[in-house]
Short mmCIF file of C-alpha atoms and ligand atoms in Angstrom, two decimals:
data_model
loop_
_atom_site.label_atom_id
_atom_site.label_comp_id
_atom_site.label_asym_id
_atom_site.label_seq_id
_atom_site.Cartn_x
_atom_site.Cartn_y
_atom_site.Cartn_z
CA MET V 1306 56.00 106.73 110.30
CA GLU V 1307 59.59 106.56 109.39
CA ARG V 1308 62.06 109.37 109.10
CA THR V 1309 62.99 110.52 105.56
CA LYS V 1310 66.39 112.07 104.86
CA ILE V 1311 66.26 115.52 103.69
CA LEU V 1312 68.43 114.59 100.73
CA LYS V 1313 65.73 112.36 99.46
CA LEU V 1314 62.91 114.82 100.13
CA LEU V 1315 64.56 117.54 98.13
CA LYS V 1316 64.73 115.13 95.17
CA SER V 1317 61.00 114.29 95.43
CA GLU V 1318 59.04 114.25 92.11
CA ALA V 1319 55.78 115.24 93.63
CA ALA V 1320 54.25 116.79 96.72
CA LEU V 1321 53.57 114.45 99.67
CA GLU V 1322 50.91 114.31 102.17
CA LYS V 1323 52.92 113.05 105.07
CA VAL V 1324 56.62 113.41 105.81
CA LEU V 1325 58.63 113.04 108.97
CA ILE V 1326 62.14 114.47 109.31
CA LYS V 1327 64.59 114.84 112.18
CA GLY V 1328 67.38 117.45 112.16
CA TRP V 1329 68.99 120.53 113.72
CA VAL V 1330 67.77 124.00 113.37
CA ARG V 1331 70.19 126.21 111.40
CA THR V 1332 68.14 129.29 111.64
CA ARG V 1333 64.66 130.48 112.68
CA ARG V 1334 62.90 133.57 111.43
CA ASP V 1335 59.49 134.73 112.68
CA SER V 1336 56.91 136.59 110.82
CA LYS V 1337 53.23 137.37 111.38
CA GLY V 1338 51.53 134.17 112.22
CA PHE V 1339 54.43 131.87 111.16
CA SER V 1340 57.87 130.67 112.20
CA PHE V 1341 60.29 129.67 109.43
CA LEU V 1342 62.71 127.06 110.38
CA GLU V 1343 65.77 125.99 108.20
CA ILE V 1344 66.40 122.40 109.06
CA ASN V 1345 69.49 120.41 108.18
CA ASP V 1346 70.00 116.69 108.96
CA GLY V 1347 73.54 116.25 107.52
CA SER V 1348 72.37 114.16 104.56
CA CYS V 1349 73.11 116.99 102.21
CA LEU V 1350 74.26 120.61 101.95
CA LYS V 1351 70.85 122.07 101.65
CA ASN V 1352 68.49 122.76 104.39
CA ILE V 1353 64.71 122.26 104.09
CA GLN V 1354 62.49 125.05 105.16
CA VAL V 1355 59.73 124.20 107.62
CA ILE V 1356 56.82 126.51 108.13
CA ALA V 1357 55.28 126.29 111.46
CA ASP V 1358 52.13 128.35 111.97
CA ASP V 1359 50.81 129.97 115.21
CA LEU V 1360 47.97 127.35 115.62
CA LEU V 1361 50.45 124.66 116.52
CA ALA V 1362 49.97 123.81 120.21
CA ASN V 1363 53.60 124.43 121.12
CA TYR V 1364 54.06 127.55 119.05
CA GLU V 1365 55.39 129.56 121.94
CA ASP V 1366 58.18 126.93 122.35
CA ILE V 1367 58.83 126.78 118.65
CA LYS V 1368 59.38 130.56 118.65
CA LYS V 1369 62.27 129.99 121.29
CA LEU V 1370 64.09 127.53 119.02
CA THR V 1371 67.73 128.35 118.69
CA THR V 1372 70.52 127.42 116.19
CA GLY V 1373 71.77 124.04 116.99
CA SER V 1374 68.51 122.75 118.55
CA ALA V 1375 67.26 119.29 117.50
CA VAL V 1376 63.73 118.74 116.37
CA THR V 1377 61.34 116.26 114.82
CA VAL V 1378 59.04 117.70 112.20
CA LYS V 1379 55.90 116.02 110.88
CA GLY V 1380 54.00 117.69 108.02
CA LYS V 1381 53.36 117.88 104.30
CA LEU V 1382 55.89 118.28 101.51
CA VAL V 1383 54.53 121.10 99.41
CA GLU V 1384 55.79 123.30 96.57
CA SER V 1385 57.56 126.36 98.01
CA GLN V 1386 55.85 129.74 97.64
CA GLY V 1387 59.11 131.56 98.11
CA GLY V 1388 62.13 131.62 95.71
CA GLY V 1389 65.22 129.68 96.34
CA GLN V 1390 63.84 126.17 97.04
CA LYS V 1391 61.50 123.87 95.30
CA TRP V 1392 60.05 122.12 98.22
CA GLU V 1393 59.20 123.04 101.80
CA ILE V 1394 57.40 121.39 104.68
CA THR V 1395 54.19 122.81 106.30
CA ALA V 1396 54.42 121.45 109.84
CA ASP V 1397 51.61 119.63 111.69
CA HIS V 1398 53.95 118.90 114.59
CA VAL V 1399 57.33 120.26 115.70
CA ASP V 1400 58.67 118.24 118.59
CA ILE V 1401 61.58 119.69 120.23
CA ILE V 1402 64.21 117.00 121.08
CA SER V 1403 66.77 119.36 122.65
CA LEU V 1404 67.16 123.08 122.88
CA ALA V 1405 70.65 124.48 122.39
CA PRO V 1406 71.67 127.35 124.74
CA ASP V 1407 72.73 130.48 123.00
CA THR V 1408 76.30 129.78 124.01
CA TYR V 1409 76.46 127.45 120.97
CA ALA V 1410 79.69 128.09 119.16
CA LEU V 1411 78.28 128.15 115.63
CA GLN V 1412 76.37 131.34 115.08
CA LYS V 1413 75.23 132.85 111.81
CA LYS V 1414 78.63 134.30 110.74
CA ARG V 1415 81.66 132.99 108.95
CA HIS V 1416 84.10 131.27 111.30
CA SER V 1417 87.78 131.07 110.48
CA ASP V 1418 89.29 127.54 109.73
CA GLU V 1419 91.65 128.12 112.72
CA PHE V 1420 88.76 128.63 115.06
CA LEU V 1421 86.88 125.70 113.66
CA ARG V 1422 89.91 123.52 114.30
CA SER V 1423 89.64 124.40 117.93
CA ILE V 1424 86.07 123.01 117.88
CA ALA V 1425 86.72 120.00 115.76
CA HIS V 1426 83.89 118.14 117.50
CA ILE V 1427 81.41 120.66 116.22
CA ARG V 1428 82.85 121.80 112.84
CA PRO V 1429 81.29 118.97 110.75
CA ARG V 1430 78.03 120.74 111.42
CA THR V 1431 78.99 123.77 109.27
CA ASN V 1432 78.39 123.82 105.43
CA LYS V 1433 81.94 123.65 104.48
CA TYR V 1434 83.10 120.84 106.74
CA GLY V 1435 79.85 118.87 106.30
CA ALA V 1436 80.55 119.03 102.63
CA ALA V 1437 84.25 118.12 103.04
CA PHE V 1438 83.46 115.00 105.18
CA ARG V 1439 80.70 113.81 102.82
CA ILE V 1440 83.28 114.08 99.99
CA ARG V 1441 85.72 112.11 102.07
CA SER V 1442 83.17 109.38 102.48
CA GLU V 1443 82.30 109.36 98.79
CA MET V 1444 85.86 109.27 97.70
CA SER V 1445 86.56 106.26 99.92
CA TYR V 1446 83.83 104.41 98.14
CA ALA V 1447 85.08 105.59 94.71
CA ILE V 1448 88.52 104.25 95.60
CA HIS V 1449 87.08 100.80 96.43
CA LYS V 1450 84.99 100.94 93.28
CA PHE V 1451 87.90 101.80 91.07
CA PHE V 1452 90.03 98.87 92.26
CA ARG V 1453 87.19 96.37 92.46
CA ASP V 1454 86.08 97.17 88.86
CA LYS V 1455 89.61 96.43 87.79
CA GLY V 1456 89.74 93.07 89.61
CA PHE V 1457 91.95 94.16 92.45
CA ARG V 1458 91.51 92.46 95.89
CA TYR V 1459 91.43 94.45 99.07
CA VAL V 1460 93.96 93.37 101.76
CA HIS V 1461 93.97 94.42 105.29
CA THR V 1462 97.68 94.92 106.21
CA PRO V 1463 98.70 95.22 109.86
CA ILE V 1464 98.89 98.43 111.77
CA LEU V 1465 101.21 97.05 114.50
CA THR V 1466 104.40 95.91 112.80
CA GLY V 1467 107.99 95.08 113.63
CA SER V 1468 109.33 96.52 110.44
CA ASP V 1469 110.03 100.05 109.14
CA CYS V 1470 108.94 100.00 105.34
CA GLU V 1471 110.47 103.33 104.49
CA GLY V 1472 113.59 102.83 106.47
CA ALA V 1473 113.40 106.49 107.57
CA GLY V 1474 113.07 105.68 111.33
CA GLU V 1475 110.05 107.83 111.71
CA LEU V 1476 108.31 105.36 113.94
CA PHE V 1477 105.86 105.49 116.76
CA LYS V 1478 107.02 102.78 119.10
CA VAL V 1479 104.32 100.60 120.59
CA THR V 1480 104.99 99.04 124.03
CA ALA V 1481 103.26 97.50 126.93
CA LEU V 1482 106.34 97.99 129.12
CA ASP V 1483 106.21 100.26 132.18
CA LEU V 1484 107.90 103.29 131.01
CA GLU V 1485 108.70 104.38 134.67
CA ASN V 1486 110.38 101.08 135.10
CA LEU V 1487 111.83 99.64 131.94
CA PRO V 1488 113.52 96.17 132.11
CA GLN V 1489 117.20 96.40 131.35
CA LYS V 1490 119.73 94.06 129.73
CA ASP V 1491 123.26 94.94 128.97
CA GLY V 1492 122.43 98.63 129.73
CA LYS V 1493 119.68 98.74 127.14
CA THR V 1494 115.87 98.29 127.30
CA ASP V 1495 115.09 94.50 127.17
CA TYR V 1496 112.38 94.33 124.50
CA MET V 1497 112.30 90.53 124.96
CA GLN V 1498 110.19 91.33 127.99
CA ASP V 1499 107.85 93.47 125.98
CA PHE V 1500 104.46 92.27 124.64
CA PHE V 1501 105.72 90.93 121.31
CA GLY V 1502 109.06 89.89 122.60
CA LYS V 1503 110.63 92.45 120.33
CA GLU V 1504 110.40 96.08 119.37
CA ALA V 1505 107.07 96.98 117.70
CA ASN V 1506 105.72 100.17 116.17
CA LEU V 1507 102.80 101.61 114.19
CA THR V 1508 103.04 101.07 110.49
CA VAL V 1509 104.30 103.78 108.14
CA SER V 1510 102.99 101.97 105.15
CA GLY V 1511 101.37 98.68 104.27
CA GLN V 1512 103.54 98.16 101.23
CA LEU V 1513 105.77 95.23 102.41
CA SER V 1514 102.70 93.15 103.41
CA ALA V 1515 100.88 94.16 100.19
CA GLU V 1516 103.88 92.90 98.26
CA MET V 1517 103.51 89.47 99.82
CA PHE V 1518 99.81 89.40 98.88
CA CYS V 1519 100.43 90.59 95.32
CA LEU V 1520 102.71 87.57 94.88
CA ALA V 1521 99.76 85.40 95.88
CA LEU V 1522 96.55 87.00 94.64
CA GLY V 1523 97.90 89.21 91.82
CA ASP V 1524 96.65 92.84 91.89
CA VAL V 1525 95.98 93.92 95.32
CA TYR V 1526 95.51 97.17 97.39
CA THR V 1527 95.34 98.33 100.87
CA PHE V 1528 93.58 101.41 102.24
CA GLY V 1529 94.17 102.25 105.80
CA PRO V 1530 95.77 104.52 108.33
CA THR V 1531 99.47 105.02 108.65
CA PHE V 1532 101.66 106.95 111.17
CA ARG V 1533 104.73 109.00 110.91
CA ALA V 1534 106.66 110.57 113.79
CA GLU V 1535 108.01 113.13 111.48
CA ASN V 1536 108.21 116.42 113.12
CA SER V 1537 107.12 118.43 110.19
CA ASN V 1538 104.50 121.07 110.81
CA THR V 1539 103.44 121.85 107.37
CA ARG V 1540 100.05 122.18 105.70
CA ARG V 1541 100.61 118.93 103.77
CA HIS V 1542 101.84 116.68 106.64
CA ALA V 1543 99.78 114.79 109.18
CA THR V 1544 101.01 112.49 111.75
CA GLU V 1545 98.17 109.98 111.25
CA PHE V 1546 97.00 109.75 107.58
CA TRP V 1547 95.29 107.33 105.29
CA MET V 1548 97.01 105.75 102.32
CA ILE V 1549 95.87 103.82 99.39
CA GLU V 1550 98.46 101.36 98.26
CA PRO V 1551 98.02 99.25 95.24
CA GLU V 1552 100.52 96.50 94.38
CA MET V 1553 100.66 94.65 91.04
CA ALA V 1554 102.43 91.34 90.10
CA PHE V 1555 104.09 91.14 86.61
CA CYS V 1556 104.07 94.93 86.47
CA ASP V 1557 106.89 97.36 85.48
CA LEU V 1558 107.27 101.09 86.25
CA GLU V 1559 105.42 102.25 83.19
CA SER V 1560 102.24 100.36 83.95
CA ASN V 1561 102.55 101.61 87.52
CA MET V 1562 102.57 105.17 86.20
CA ASP V 1563 99.58 104.34 84.02
CA LEU V 1564 97.58 103.20 87.01
CA GLY V 1565 98.42 106.20 89.05
CA GLU V 1566 97.35 108.56 86.34
CA GLU V 1567 94.23 106.63 85.71
CA LEU V 1568 93.28 106.54 89.43
CA ILE V 1569 93.71 110.32 89.85
CA LYS V 1570 91.82 110.99 86.67
CA TYR V 1571 88.94 108.65 87.78
CA LEU V 1572 88.70 110.23 91.18
CA THR V 1573 88.76 113.86 90.03
CA ALA V 1574 86.09 113.21 87.45
CA TYR V 1575 84.05 111.27 90.13
CA VAL V 1576 84.04 114.05 92.67
CA MET V 1577 82.80 116.66 90.00
CA GLU V 1578 80.09 114.24 88.77
CA GLU V 1579 78.88 112.31 91.83
CA CYS V 1580 79.48 115.07 94.52
CA ALA V 1581 78.34 117.88 92.43
CA GLU V 1582 76.41 119.79 95.13
CA ASP V 1583 79.10 119.53 97.73
CA PHE V 1584 81.92 120.07 95.23
CA GLU V 1585 80.33 123.34 93.99
CA LEU V 1586 80.63 124.87 97.38
CA PHE V 1587 84.35 124.45 97.18
CA ALA V 1588 84.52 125.61 93.59
CA LYS V 1589 82.54 128.76 94.52
CA TRP V 1590 83.85 129.66 97.88
CA VAL V 1591 87.07 127.97 98.66
CA ASP V 1592 89.01 128.00 95.31
CA LYS V 1593 87.75 129.86 92.29
CA SER V 1594 90.10 127.95 89.99
CA LEU V 1595 89.15 124.56 91.34
CA MET V 1596 86.99 123.56 88.53
CA ALA V 1597 89.60 124.40 85.90
CA THR V 1598 92.33 122.68 87.99
CA LEU V 1599 90.30 119.49 88.24
CA GLU V 1600 89.06 119.43 84.58
CA ASN V 1601 92.82 119.66 83.58
CA THR V 1602 93.75 116.92 86.02
CA ALA V 1603 90.93 114.72 84.98
CA THR V 1604 91.50 115.03 81.08
CA SER V 1605 95.18 116.09 80.33
CA ASP V 1606 97.86 113.63 79.52
CA TYR V 1607 100.33 113.78 82.43
CA VAL V 1608 104.05 114.68 81.68
CA ARG V 1609 106.36 111.84 82.29
CA LEU V 1610 109.78 113.28 83.19
CA PRO V 1611 113.03 111.57 84.36
CA TYR V 1612 114.37 113.08 87.45
CA ARG V 1613 117.50 114.38 85.69
CA GLU V 1614 115.43 116.24 83.23
CA ALA V 1615 113.34 117.72 86.10
CA MET V 1616 116.61 119.00 87.74
CA GLU V 1617 117.75 120.56 84.49
CA ILE V 1618 114.39 122.44 84.09
CA LEU V 1619 114.72 123.71 87.70
CA GLN V 1620 118.25 124.75 87.09
CA LYS V 1621 117.52 126.66 83.99
CA SER V 1622 114.19 128.11 85.32
CA GLY V 1623 115.92 131.30 86.72
CA GLN V 1624 113.61 130.90 89.77
CA LYS V 1625 115.02 131.45 93.30
CA PHE V 1626 114.30 128.36 95.39
CA GLU V 1627 114.85 128.05 99.05
CA TYR V 1628 116.19 124.51 98.79
CA GLU V 1629 119.20 123.51 96.74
CA ILE V 1630 118.83 121.66 93.38
CA GLY V 1631 120.99 119.24 91.63
CA PHE V 1632 121.50 115.48 91.13
CA GLY V 1633 121.09 113.79 94.53
CA LYS V 1634 118.84 116.45 96.09
CA ASP V 1635 115.34 115.55 96.78
CA LEU V 1636 112.50 117.57 95.21
CA GLN V 1637 110.92 119.82 97.68
CA THR V 1638 107.31 121.13 97.54
CA GLU V 1639 108.52 124.42 96.02
CA HIS V 1640 110.24 122.49 93.15
CA GLU V 1641 107.30 120.21 92.71
CA ARG V 1642 104.82 122.99 92.54
CA PHE V 1643 106.90 124.95 90.02
CA LEU V 1644 107.04 122.06 87.79
CA THR V 1645 103.36 121.24 87.80
CA GLU V 1646 101.90 124.79 88.34
CA GLN V 1647 104.19 127.11 86.45
CA HIS V 1648 106.29 125.10 83.97
CA PHE V 1649 103.97 122.38 82.64
CA LYS V 1650 100.60 123.64 83.98
CA LYS V 1651 99.39 120.05 84.48
CA PRO V 1652 100.27 116.93 86.52
CA VAL V 1653 103.77 115.66 86.21
CA ILE V 1654 105.21 112.17 86.89
CA VAL V 1655 108.86 112.44 87.89
CA TYR V 1656 110.70 109.06 87.63
CA ASP V 1657 114.16 107.41 88.01
CA TYR V 1658 115.29 109.26 91.16
CA PRO V 1659 118.83 108.76 92.55
CA LYS V 1660 119.06 105.71 94.65
CA THR V 1661 120.65 107.62 97.53
CA ILE V 1662 117.39 109.43 98.33
CA LYS V 1663 115.13 106.54 98.07
CA PRO V 1664 114.24 103.43 100.22
CA PHE V 1665 116.01 100.11 99.83
CA TYR V 1666 113.10 98.29 98.09
CA MET V 1667 113.07 100.30 94.81
CA ARG V 1668 114.46 98.54 91.69
CA LEU V 1669 117.98 99.53 90.82
CA ASN V 1670 118.29 100.77 87.17
CA ASP V 1671 121.02 99.63 84.87
CA ASP V 1672 123.02 102.95 85.45
CA ASN V 1673 123.53 101.75 88.95
CA GLU V 1674 122.85 105.29 90.19
CA THR V 1675 119.02 105.67 89.92
CA VAL V 1676 116.14 103.51 90.91
CA ALA V 1677 112.73 102.86 89.20
CA ALA V 1678 110.84 105.29 91.49
CA MET V 1679 107.98 107.61 90.38
CA ASP V 1680 106.19 110.45 92.17
CA VAL V 1681 103.06 111.98 90.72
CA LEU V 1682 102.91 115.77 91.22
CA VAL V 1683 99.76 117.74 91.01
CA PRO V 1684 98.95 121.47 91.13
CA ASN V 1685 98.45 123.06 94.71
CA ILE V 1686 99.66 119.93 96.47
CA GLY V 1687 102.96 118.63 94.94
CA GLU V 1688 103.59 114.95 95.56
CA ILE V 1689 100.22 113.08 95.80
CA ILE V 1690 101.66 109.66 94.90
CA GLY V 1691 104.99 108.00 95.63
CA GLY V 1692 105.64 104.56 94.24
CA SER V 1693 108.14 102.36 92.41
CA GLN V 1694 108.97 99.09 90.62
CA ARG V 1695 110.21 96.85 93.50
CA GLU V 1696 113.67 95.10 93.44
CA GLU V 1697 112.76 91.52 92.61
CA ARG V 1698 116.46 90.26 92.46
CA LEU V 1699 117.48 88.67 95.68
CA GLU V 1700 121.28 89.60 95.55
CA VAL V 1701 120.69 93.17 94.39
CA LEU V 1702 118.11 93.66 97.17
CA GLU V 1703 120.53 92.20 99.79
CA THR V 1704 123.21 94.61 98.51
CA ARG V 1705 120.83 97.47 98.82
CA MET V 1706 119.77 96.57 102.24
CA ASP V 1707 123.40 96.48 103.36
CA GLU V 1708 124.08 99.81 101.77
CA THR V 1709 121.13 101.41 103.49
CA GLY V 1710 121.77 99.84 106.85
CA MET V 1711 118.64 97.56 107.03
CA ASP V 1712 118.70 94.59 109.25
CA LYS V 1713 118.32 91.61 106.97
CA GLU V 1714 117.31 89.21 109.78
CA THR V 1715 114.23 91.23 110.53
CA TYR V 1716 113.25 91.22 106.84
CA TRP V 1717 113.88 87.49 106.28
CA TRP V 1718 110.46 86.89 105.02
CA TYR V 1719 110.62 89.79 102.53
CA LEU V 1720 113.80 88.45 101.22
CA GLU V 1721 112.33 84.96 101.01
CA ALA V 1722 109.75 86.29 98.66
CA ARG V 1723 112.55 86.98 96.17
CA LYS V 1724 113.83 83.32 96.47
CA TYR V 1725 110.42 81.65 95.67
CA GLY V 1726 108.47 82.77 92.73
CA SER V 1727 109.91 86.34 92.48
CA VAL V 1728 108.46 88.37 89.68
CA PRO V 1729 108.68 91.96 88.51
CA HIS V 1730 106.14 93.96 90.55
CA SER V 1731 105.21 97.53 91.30
CA GLY V 1732 103.03 99.63 93.31
CA PHE V 1733 102.52 103.06 94.95
CA GLY V 1734 100.92 104.87 97.81
CA MET V 1735 98.59 107.76 97.35
CA GLY V 1736 97.93 110.03 100.33
CA PHE V 1737 94.15 110.10 100.87
CA GLU V 1738 94.22 113.50 102.57
CA ARG V 1739 96.27 114.96 99.73
CA LEU V 1740 93.73 113.68 97.33
CA LEU V 1741 90.98 115.45 99.33
CA MET V 1742 92.99 118.68 99.43
CA LEU V 1743 93.25 118.38 95.58
CA VAL V 1744 89.54 117.75 94.96
CA THR V 1745 88.28 120.35 97.57
CA GLY V 1746 90.89 123.12 97.18
CA ILE V 1747 91.25 122.94 100.96
CA SER V 1748 94.70 124.14 101.46
CA ASN V 1749 95.60 122.68 104.97
CA ILE V 1750 95.59 118.92 105.56
CA ARG V 1751 94.17 119.50 109.14
CA ASP V 1752 90.90 120.52 107.49
CA VAL V 1753 90.16 117.23 105.48
CA ILE V 1754 90.77 114.96 108.49
CA PRO V 1755 87.85 114.65 111.01
CA PHE V 1756 90.31 114.76 114.08
CA PRO V 1757 93.79 115.67 112.83
CA ARG V 1758 96.96 114.54 114.59
CA THR V 1759 99.91 116.78 114.12
CA PRO V 1760 102.86 117.56 116.30
CA LYS V 1761 101.68 118.66 119.76
CA ASN V 1762 98.09 118.17 118.80
CA ILE V 1763 95.93 115.16 119.87
CA GLU V 1764 92.89 117.00 121.26
CA PHE V 1765 89.48 115.32 120.59
O1 4AD G 631 106.05 108.55 99.35
P1 4AD G 631 105.59 107.69 100.45
O2 4AD G 631 106.34 107.88 101.73
O3 4AD G 631 105.65 106.21 99.97
C1 4AD G 631 105.38 105.15 100.69
O4 4AD G 631 105.08 105.17 101.82
C2 4AD G 631 105.46 103.86 99.88
N1 4AD G 631 105.73 102.76 100.76
C3 4AD G 631 104.07 103.72 99.18
C4 4AD G 631 104.09 102.46 98.37
O5 4AD G 631 104.82 102.40 97.31
N2 4AD G 631 103.18 101.49 98.52
O6 4AD G 631 104.09 108.12 100.85
C5 4AD G 631 103.12 107.93 99.79
C6 4AD G 631 102.25 109.09 99.75
C7 4AD G 631 102.80 110.39 99.54
O7 4AD G 631 102.85 110.60 98.09
C8 4AD G 631 101.76 111.46 100.03
O8 4AD G 631 100.73 111.59 99.23
C9 4AD G 631 101.40 110.61 101.32
O9 4AD G 631 101.55 109.33 101.05
N3 4AD G 631 102.02 111.05 102.54
C10 4AD G 631 101.52 111.82 103.51
N4 4AD G 631 100.31 112.43 103.55
C11 4AD G 631 100.05 113.14 104.72
N5 4AD G 631 101.01 113.34 105.64
C12 4AD G 631 102.17 112.77 105.61
N6 4AD G 631 103.01 113.00 106.66
C13 4AD G 631 102.54 111.97 104.53
N7 4AD G 631 103.64 111.30 104.06
C14 4AD G 631 103.35 110.78 102.94
MG1 MG G 632 107.31 110.07 98.81
#
């Protein structure tokens, strides 16, 4: 007989003569003549109750079952006598697959997020993290569905690259050279002798590759891991994180903002509808205002605000900010959160940033001072999307590369795309973990990634 997932059993329309489940014991409670086992198999938040009566041949062993032990249960699905659940299983057999010693880290009490981070190999077995990682899986699917339904093609952009898309130098170098004995030339490391015959690193963004594909396939997106050797130990920054990056040909900044807004609305509505059971755990126990925040995010019209006006609002706000404000200063999390949480009380798209604080590839505006950049800011998170219209004019792009100190030779292929068939095009990057923080109310990025990588942390 085949195993049935608990998720499916709990949705059963009628009682069943025979069922077989496999899972882990969450709790065991004994009463006269019976042992009640709460079994979870990870397919959903809810456990199923199994009733083992003392006529079972191995009843003495069943009575020793501990939290975390693994079992196979064969029995009947019957309507539950007790309250709280519709179905339960009366067992004909309970086979013990493995018995967990009572040193098992997860006991029947609340564990702190900090403690659970130290046992990241075990934490997905808890209600909260099980729900978080099921939502992570569902949201990945929803993202592919959103783009596919709109006719976007999915491109796999390389993880090993020879370029620095953001030009910020926050790169992890990749080398096959012997670090204890580096080949030298003219007093410097000779990368000619390295694996690729030049310097290589892990990608910080798939954008430049996605741009090449959008100029061939039209609307495309990438969805993959990116890496930043940025030493910022905040609750919103991870060293390895996943990014969704659409890139659209024949597209200006406004349509780019439309797409970003539509994507976030779609995903926030999706989680409330399609992940209802897991989502409710977060709305009830993690962030009491989550439901209201997401309803607002899913339905309101996002504010569209030029950077200059954003600065004016901040200046006139009378708020004390840690970081300086004024034209040419980057928006910090505190500013972003003020705009979206306190001032507008809904998502805000800030656009037309000064060119001095943005990368070389963003399209220069006619004022010669700002670029066609846009960041989508949402409550509790701040920036969730960063994007722009791309500079499609070869000479302007070359000038910007010179100004920002980019090596034009390395990017010869990127420049060539502006020579042949160049068109206005736009795109953005959405941080997948920031999205998950938004939809779960989880406030630390370390808790939405299975095995987070942050400065000084690569355990597991
Ligand atoms: O604003 P960013 O740096 O933009 C880019 O990388 C562009 N090349 C994207 C593009 O236009 N195709 O990053 C995009 C998003 C941010 O808005 C944020 O949500 C997320 O990626 N992000 C991070 N998430 C977690 N940890 C970090 N260290 C992140 N850095 C950026
Ligand atoms: Mg950004």
